[in-house]
Coordinates of C-alpha atoms in Angstrom, one line a residue:
X431 CA -11.8 -14.7 -33.7
X432 CA -14.1 -13.4 -30.5
X433 CA -13.1 -9.7 -29.5
X434 CA -11.2 -9.4 -26.5
X435 CA -13.4 -9.0 -23.1
X436 CA -11.3 -8.2 -20.2
X437 CA -14.1 -7.3 -17.9
X438 CA -16.1 -10.9 -18.5
X439 CA -13.2 -12.7 -18.6
X440 CA -11.7 -11.3 -14.9
X441 CA -16.0 -12.1 -13.9
X442 CA -15.5 -15.6 -15.4
X443 CA -12.6 -16.7 -13.3
X444 CA -12.4 -19.5 -11.2
X445 CA -10.4 -19.7 -8.1
X446 CA -7.9 -23.1 -8.8
X447 CA -4.6 -23.7 -7.7
X448 CA -1.2 -22.9 -9.2
X449 CA 0.4 -26.0 -11.3
X450 CA 3.1 -27.0 -9.8
X451 CA 5.6 -26.8 -12.7
X452 CA 5.5 -23.0 -14.0
X453 CA 5.0 -21.8 -10.1
X454 CA 8.6 -23.7 -9.9
X455 CA 10.0 -22.2 -12.8
X456 CA 9.1 -18.5 -11.4
X457 CA 10.5 -19.1 -7.7
X458 CA 13.6 -20.4 -9.2
X459 CA 14.4 -18.0 -11.9
X460 CA 12.3 -14.8 -10.5
X461 CA 12.3 -14.9 -6.8
X462 CA 15.6 -16.9 -5.8
X463 CA 18.2 -14.5 -7.5
X464 CA 16.5 -11.4 -6.2
X465 CA 16.1 -12.7 -2.9
X466 CA 19.7 -13.8 -2.7
X467 CA 20.7 -10.4 -3.9
X468 CA 18.4 -8.5 -1.3
X469 CA 20.1 -10.7 0.9
X470 CA 16.7 -12.2 2.6
X471 CA 17.1 -13.9 5.7
X472 CA 13.9 -16.1 7.2
X473 CA 13.1 -16.9 10.7
X474 CA 10.8 -19.6 10.7
X475 CA 8.6 -19.9 13.8
X476 CA 6.8 -22.9 12.8
X477 CA 8.5 -25.7 10.8
X478 CA 7.2 -24.2 7.4
X479 CA 7.9 -27.4 5.7
X480 CA 5.7 -29.6 8.1
X481 CA 2.6 -27.9 8.0
X482 CA 0.0 -29.5 6.2
X483 CA -1.5 -27.8 3.0
X484 CA -4.9 -26.2 3.4
X485 CA -4.0 -22.7 5.1
X486 CA -4.2 -19.4 5.1
X487 CA -1.2 -16.3 5.2
X488 CA -1.6 -12.8 6.3
X489 CA 1.2 -10.5 6.0
X490 CA 2.4 -7.1 5.9
X491 CA 3.1 -5.8 2.6
X492 CA 5.8 -3.8 2.2
X493 CA 7.0 -3.7 -1.7
X494 CA 6.3 -5.1 -5.0
X495 CA 9.1 -8.0 -4.1
X496 CA 6.7 -9.2 -1.2
X497 CA 5.5 -12.0 -3.1
X498 CA 8.9 -13.2 -3.4
X499 CA 10.0 -13.2 0.1
X500 CA 6.6 -15.1 1.2
X501 CA 7.0 -17.7 -1.8
X502 CA 10.6 -18.5 -0.2
X503 CA 9.4 -18.6 3.2
X504 CA 6.7 -21.2 2.7
X505 CA 9.0 -23.2 0.1
X506 CA 7.3 -26.8 -0.4
X507 CA 4.1 -25.0 -0.6
X508 CA 2.0 -23.6 -3.6
X509 CA 0.4 -20.1 -2.1
X510 CA -2.0 -18.2 -4.2
X511 CA -1.7 -14.3 -4.5
X512 CA -4.2 -11.5 -4.5
X513 CA -3.5 -8.7 -6.5
X514 CA -5.2 -5.4 -8.0
X515 CA -7.5 -5.6 -10.4
X516 CA -5.7 -3.0 -12.9
X517 CA -2.7 -5.5 -12.7
X518 CA -4.6 -7.6 -14.7
X519 CA -5.0 -5.2 -17.8
X520 CA -1.0 -4.8 -18.2
X521 CA 0.1 -6.2 -21.1
X522 CA 3.1 -7.9 -19.3
X523 CA 1.1 -9.2 -16.3
X524 CA -1.5 -10.7 -17.7
X525 CA -0.4 -14.3 -18.7
X526 CA 1.3 -14.6 -15.8
X527 CA -1.2 -13.9 -13.4
X528 CA -3.5 -16.3 -15.1
X529 CA -0.8 -19.2 -15.1
X530 CA -0.1 -18.8 -11.8
X531 CA -4.0 -18.5 -10.7
X532 CA -3.7 -15.0 -9.0
X533 CA -6.6 -14.0 -7.8
X534 CA -8.0 -10.0 -9.0
X535 CA -9.4 -7.9 -6.2
X536 CA -10.5 -4.1 -7.1
X537 CA -9.1 -2.1 -4.5
X538 CA -11.1 -0.5 -1.5
X539 CA -14.8 -1.1 -2.9
X540 CA -17.1 -4.4 -1.9
X541 CA -16.2 -6.8 -4.1
X542 CA -17.5 -10.2 -3.8
X543 CA -15.5 -12.2 -6.5
X544 CA -12.1 -12.3 -5.2
X545 CA -13.1 -13.9 -2.0
X546 CA -15.7 -16.4 -3.7
X547 CA -12.0 -17.2 -5.7
X548 CA -10.9 -17.3 -1.9
X549 CA -13.3 -19.8 -1.0
X550 CA -13.3 -22.4 -3.8
X551 CA -9.0 -22.4 -3.5
X552 CA -9.3 -23.4 0.3
X553 CA -11.9 -26.3 -0.7
X554 CA -9.2 -27.8 -2.8
X555 CA -7.0 -27.8 -0.1
X556 CA -5.1 -25.7 -1.6
X557 CA -3.2 -21.8 0.5
X558 CA -4.0 -18.4 -0.1
X559 CA -1.4 -15.7 1.2
X560 CA -3.6 -12.1 1.6
X561 CA -2.2 -8.7 2.4
X562 CA -5.1 -7.2 4.7
X563 CA -3.8 -4.0 4.9
X564 CA -5.3 -3.7 1.0
X565 CA -2.0 -2.1 -0.3
X566 CA 1.8 -1.7 -0.2
X567 CA 2.8 0.7 2.6
X568 CA 3.4 4.4 2.1
X569 CA 5.1 5.3 5.1
X570 CA 7.6 1.9 5.9
X571 CA 5.0 1.4 8.4
X572 CA 1.4 -0.3 8.6
X573 CA -1.8 0.9 8.3
X574 CA -4.7 -1.0 9.7
X575 CA -6.3 -4.2 7.9
X576 CA -9.2 -3.9 6.1
X577 CA -12.7 -4.1 7.0
X578 CA -14.1 -7.5 7.0
X579 CA -10.7 -9.3 7.4
X580 CA -11.7 -10.7 10.6
X581 CA -14.6 -12.1 9.0
X582 CA -13.1 -13.9 6.3
X583 CA -10.8 -15.4 8.2
X584 CA -13.5 -17.2 10.5
X585 CA -15.5 -18.3 7.5
X586 CA -12.4 -19.8 6.0
X587 CA -11.8 -22.7 8.6
X588 CA -8.6 -23.1 8.5
X589 CA -5.3 -22.5 10.2
X590 CA -3.4 -19.0 9.6
X591 CA -0.3 -18.3 9.6
X592 CA 1.3 -14.6 9.7
X593 CA 4.3 -13.2 8.2
X594 CA 6.1 -9.8 9.3
X595 CA 8.7 -8.3 6.5
X596 CA 11.3 -6.1 7.7
X597 CA 13.4 -4.2 5.5
X598 CA 11.4 -4.7 2.4
X599 CA 10.3 -1.3 2.3
X600 CA 13.4 0.0 2.4
X601 CA 14.9 -2.4 -0.3
X602 CA 12.1 -0.6 -2.4
X603 CA 11.1 2.8 -1.4
X604 CA 7.3 4.1 -1.9
X605 CA 8.5 7.5 -3.7
X606 CA 10.9 6.0 -6.0
X607 CA 11.2 1.9 -6.8
X608 CA 14.8 1.4 -8.0
X609 CA 16.8 -1.5 -5.7
X610 CA 18.5 -0.7 -2.8
X611 CA 20.0 -3.9 -1.9
X612 CA 20.6 -4.5 1.7
X613 CA 18.7 -7.1 3.8
X614 CA 15.4 -8.4 4.0
X615 CA 14.3 -10.3 7.3
X616 CA 10.8 -12.5 7.0
X617 CA 9.4 -14.2 9.9
X618 CA 6.9 -16.5 10.1
X619 CA 4.5 -17.5 12.9
X620 CA 1.3 -19.3 13.9
X621 CA -1.7 -16.8 14.1
X622 CA -4.8 -19.1 15.1
X623 CA -5.7 -22.7 14.9
X624 CA -9.0 -23.2 13.4
X625 CA -10.9 -23.5 16.8
X626 CA -9.3 -19.8 17.4
X627 CA -11.4 -18.5 14.3
X628 CA -14.4 -19.5 15.3
X629 CA -14.5 -18.8 19.0
X630 CA -12.5 -15.8 19.2
X631 CA -14.2 -12.0 19.2
X632 CA -14.3 -11.0 15.8
X633 CA -12.5 -7.2 16.9
X634 CA -10.2 -9.6 19.0
X635 CA -9.2 -11.2 15.9
X636 CA -8.7 -8.3 13.9
X637 CA -6.5 -6.9 17.0
X638 CA -4.5 -9.9 16.8
X639 CA -3.7 -9.6 13.0
X640 CA -2.8 -5.8 12.9
X641 CA -0.4 -6.8 16.2
X642 CA 1.3 -10.0 14.3
X643 CA 1.8 -8.0 10.8
X644 CA 3.1 -4.7 12.5
X645 CA 6.5 -3.3 11.6
X646 CA 8.2 0.1 11.2
X647 CA 11.3 0.0 9.0
X648 CA 12.8 2.8 10.6
X649 CA 12.6 2.5 13.8
X650 CA 13.4 -1.2 13.2
X651 CA 17.3 -0.8 11.5
X652 CA 18.0 1.3 14.3
X653 CA 19.0 -1.8 15.8
X654 CA 19.4 -4.2 13.1
X655 CA 22.0 -1.0 11.4
X656 CA 21.8 -2.6 8.0
X657 CA 23.2 -0.3 5.0
X658 CA 21.4 -0.1 2.3
X659 CA 23.2 0.7 -1.2
X660 CA 21.9 3.4 -3.7
X661 CA 22.3 6.6 -1.0
X662 CA 23.8 8.6 -4.1
X663 CA 20.5 8.6 -4.8
X664 CA 18.3 7.9 -2.0
X665 CA 16.5 11.8 -2.0
X666 CA 15.5 11.7 -5.6
X667 CA 11.9 12.3 -6.1
X668 CA 11.4 12.2 -2.4
X669 CA 9.4 15.5 -2.2
X670 CA 6.7 13.3 -3.9
X671 CA 6.2 11.6 -0.8
X672 CA 7.1 14.6 1.8
X673 CA 5.7 17.4 -0.1
X674 CA 5.8 19.1 3.6
X675 CA 8.5 21.2 4.9
X676 CA 8.2 21.1 8.8
X677 CA 9.6 24.1 9.4
X678 CA 8.0 27.4 7.5
X679 CA 4.7 24.6 6.9
X680 CA 4.9 25.0 2.9
X681 CA 3.9 22.8 0.3
X682 CA 5.8 21.7 -3.0
X683 CA 9.4 23.2 -2.0
X684 CA 11.0 20.5 -1.1
X685 CA 13.3 18.9 -3.4
X686 CA 15.4 15.8 -2.6
X687 CA 18.7 15.7 -4.9
X688 CA 21.6 13.0 -4.5
X689 CA 20.9 11.9 -0.4
X690 CA 19.8 15.5 0.6
X691 CA 16.5 16.7 0.8
X692 CA 15.9 20.7 1.5
X693 CA 13.1 23.1 1.3
X694 CA 13.7 25.7 -1.3
X695 CA 11.7 28.8 0.5
X696 CA 13.6 28.5 4.0
X697 CA 16.9 26.3 3.9
X698 CA 15.3 23.4 6.4
X699 CA 17.0 19.9 5.5
X700 CA 18.7 16.9 6.0
X701 CA 21.1 14.4 4.2
X702 CA 20.1 10.3 4.4
X703 CA 22.1 8.0 5.0
X704 CA 22.7 4.2 4.2
X705 CA 20.9 3.4 7.5
X706 CA 17.9 6.0 6.2
X707 CA 18.6 8.1 9.4
X708 CA 18.8 11.7 8.8
X709 CA 20.9 14.3 9.9
X710 CA 19.9 18.0 9.8
X711 CA 21.9 20.6 7.4
X712 CA 22.4 22.8 10.3
X713 CA 21.2 23.4 14.1
X714 CA 18.6 25.6 12.7
X715 CA 16.8 22.9 10.8
X716 CA 13.5 21.5 12.3
X717 CA 13.8 17.9 11.4
X718 CA 11.5 14.5 11.9
X719 CA 13.2 11.6 13.8
X720 CA 12.8 9.3 10.8
X721 CA 11.1 9.5 7.4
X722 CA 8.0 7.6 8.7
X723 CA 7.4 10.4 11.6
X724 CA 7.8 13.2 8.7
X725 CA 4.8 11.3 6.7
X726 CA 2.7 10.9 9.7
X727 CA 2.8 14.4 10.7
X728 CA 1.7 15.1 7.5
X729 CA -1.0 12.9 8.1
X730 CA -2.0 14.5 11.5
X731 CA -2.1 18.0 9.7
X732 CA -4.6 16.6 7.2
X733 CA -6.7 15.7 10.1
X734 CA -6.7 18.2 11.9
X735 CA -7.3 20.8 8.8
X736 CA -10.1 18.8 8.2
X737 CA -11.1 18.0 11.5
X738 CA -11.4 22.4 12.0
X739 CA -12.4 23.6 8.8
X740 CA -16.1 22.8 8.2
X741 CA -15.7 24.0 4.7
X742 CA -12.4 22.0 3.7
X743 CA -12.4 21.5 -0.1
X744 CA -8.7 21.0 -1.9
X745 CA -9.2 20.8 -5.9
X746 CA -6.5 19.7 -8.7
X747 CA -6.6 20.1 -12.3
X748 CA -5.9 16.3 -13.8
X749 CA -5.8 13.8 -16.8
X750 CA -8.1 11.0 -16.5
X751 CA -7.0 7.7 -16.9
X752 CA -8.8 4.8 -17.6
X753 CA -8.9 0.7 -18.5
X754 CA -9.8 0.0 -21.8
X755 CA -11.7 -3.1 -21.8
X756 CA -10.9 -4.7 -25.2
X757 CA -6.6 -4.6 -25.7
X758 CA -4.4 -4.3 -22.4
X759 CA -2.1 -1.4 -21.3
X760 CA 1.4 -0.7 -22.4
X761 CA 3.6 -2.4 -19.2
X762 CA 5.0 1.1 -18.6
X763 CA 1.2 2.7 -17.5
X764 CA -1.6 1.5 -15.5
X765 CA -4.2 3.7 -18.0
X766 CA -4.9 5.3 -20.8
X767 CA -5.6 8.7 -20.9
X768 CA -9.3 9.4 -21.8
X769 CA -10.0 12.7 -20.6
X770 CA -9.4 16.4 -18.9
X771 CA -11.0 17.9 -15.8
X772 CA -10.4 19.0 -11.9
X773 CA -11.0 16.6 -9.0
X774 CA -12.3 18.0 -5.8
X775 CA -12.4 16.9 -1.9
X776 CA -14.3 18.1 0.5
X777 CA -15.7 16.2 3.5
X778 CA -18.6 14.7 2.1
X779 CA -17.6 13.9 -1.9
X780 CA -14.6 12.9 -4.0
X781 CA -15.6 14.7 -7.6
X782 CA -14.1 14.7 -11.0
X783 CA -15.5 17.1 -13.2
X784 CA -14.2 17.2 -17.0
X785 CA -14.1 15.3 -20.3
X786 CA -14.1 11.8 -21.0
X787 CA -13.7 10.8 -24.8
X788 CA -14.7 13.9 -25.8
X789 CA -17.7 14.2 -24.1
X790 CA -18.4 15.8 -20.7
X791 CA -18.5 13.5 -17.6
X792 CA -18.5 13.5 -13.9
X793 CA -17.3 10.8 -10.9
X794 CA -18.9 11.4 -7.8
X795 CA -18.1 9.2 -4.5
X796 CA -19.5 9.8 -1.2
X797 CA -16.2 10.3 1.3
X798 CA -18.1 7.9 3.6
X799 CA -17.7 5.1 1.5
X800 CA -14.2 5.9 0.0
X801 CA -11.9 4.4 2.0
X802 CA -8.5 5.1 0.3
X803 CA -7.0 5.9 -3.4
X804 CA -4.6 3.7 -5.1
X805 CA -0.9 4.0 -5.9
X806 CA 0.2 1.9 -8.4
X807 CA 3.8 2.4 -9.1
X808 CA 5.4 5.5 -6.9
X809 CA 3.6 8.4 -5.6
X810 CA 3.1 10.5 -8.7
X811 CA -0.5 9.5 -9.8
X812 CA -3.7 7.8 -8.1
X813 CA -6.7 6.1 -9.2
X814 CA -9.8 4.6 -7.4
X815 CA -12.9 2.2 -8.4
X816 CA -15.9 4.1 -7.9
X817 CA -20.0 2.6 -6.9
X818 CA -20.0 1.3 -10.5
X819 CA -16.9 -0.6 -10.1
X820 CA -14.7 0.9 -13.2
X821 CA -11.6 2.1 -12.3
X822 CA -10.1 5.9 -13.3
X823 CA -7.0 7.5 -12.7
X824 CA -5.7 11.2 -11.9
X825 CA -2.5 12.6 -13.2
X826 CA -2.4 15.4 -11.2
X827 CA -1.0 19.3 -12.3
X828 CA 1.1 19.7 -9.4
X829 CA 3.0 16.6 -6.6
X830 CA 0.5 16.3 -4.5
X831 CA -0.6 12.8 -4.6
X832 CA 0.0 12.0 -0.8
X833 CA -1.9 14.6 0.5
X834 CA -4.7 13.7 -1.4
X835 CA -4.4 10.4 -0.2
X836 CA -4.1 11.2 3.1
X837 CA -7.1 13.5 2.7
X838 CA -9.4 10.9 1.4
X839 CA -8.8 8.5 4.5
X840 CA -9.2 11.1 6.9
X841 CA -12.2 12.6 5.4
X842 CA -13.5 8.7 4.8
X843 CA -12.6 8.9 8.7
X844 CA -14.2 11.6 10.2
X845 CA -17.5 11.0 7.6
X846 CA -18.0 7.7 10.5
X847 CA -16.7 5.4 7.4
X848 CA -15.9 1.9 8.1
X849 CA -11.9 2.0 8.2
X850 CA -10.8 3.7 11.3
X851 CA -7.7 3.7 12.4
X852 CA -7.0 1.5 15.3
X853 CA -3.4 1.2 15.8
X854 CA -2.1 2.0 19.3
X855 CA 0.9 3.2 17.6
X856 CA -0.3 6.0 15.3
X857 CA -3.2 7.3 17.9
X858 CA -1.1 10.1 18.2
X859 CA -1.8 11.4 15.3
X860 CA -5.5 11.9 16.3
X861 CA -4.3 13.6 19.5
X862 CA -6.7 16.7 19.2
X863 CA -5.2 20.2 19.8
X864 CA -1.9 18.7 21.1
X865 CA 0.9 20.8 20.3
X866 CA 3.9 19.0 18.5
X867 CA 6.3 17.5 21.3
X868 CA 9.8 18.5 19.2
X869 CA 11.8 16.0 21.7
X870 CA 9.4 13.0 21.5
X871 CA 9.2 13.9 17.3
X872 CA 12.1 15.6 15.8
X873 CA 15.6 15.0 16.2

């Protein structure tokens, strides 16, 4: 029996339409029951069942359950999904992904193979769904779409539809991914005709995609007023996501338990209700208007710290993880530990120095080429693909993963990288030297 070679296996994959029977079984026994429990509502503005096959779908990415919502919204059609390359290395995922012809993608680096698979599927008359932000939502809202998305839309020469998912993040938050049933709404719209994909300027295609899929779950629920279950633990582990106290400015002093999120240093805090509304513990507390605003205030501070300090530098002791090539990793993890060392980030470079398999080992990546990092399950660790196309994971000593993610992204942007934040809704983050407006950003 030939020795397993996962990298070779994935590099030799061809894009194919998923077989009908397994696709229908997964929908019937996986997607349908969970979508019913999550109270999925489909708003079909295009008459999905009348659409002929051979199209592209672009969607915002709210949680690990989005494939289910989109699959039901496009009932009657088979879709090819794209997923992180890492998932194909996990013992409980690779068989299903192989069976359903899911397309592997290395996150945040140039990777031509998934593009070739997409083109092969389209040429066969198939349909592809892509999440152009490149990862699921961290804040409950969007990030700008990945560079090159508009060019791909033009190359495929097929009609393009959009789905906008609302309530998905609230049903499965980033910081603690247990299910919180309440309601999920998915809206299907026509985005581009074939002619528009060929005639519209690329920057206009990009703008329309960003606009079509934009959503902020917290703003949406101000009007929708959906109650989400499990409020007795909504703040648990929230400090791994929101690490900064907005009142005293200390890091790693926030602590969540039950529905209370509080700074252990100054007492600043709030309760979180079943709508995700924040309620200050007392009149002296300084609390952002929503959890999304809280997260983006952290980004604003990271941006200013990097921009205003030519010697900006952060470092952290980590355990290094890697993907084996001759066997699959256990379903409970996304890598296996292979070493220990120190990661550092400055304006110009991300570096790991330490060990791998008992030998000295280093990794270096220029920030201009490092768009972001990968959060696979929650906010407790992160990973990245490097220029050699290998994936490494970093498990930090302190729970500051979101700060590393934000700092990597803003170092990339300040270095002139391709993935700039052009979302109109988030330009306030980059308003230089303008003091925070308490009335605008805080309760």
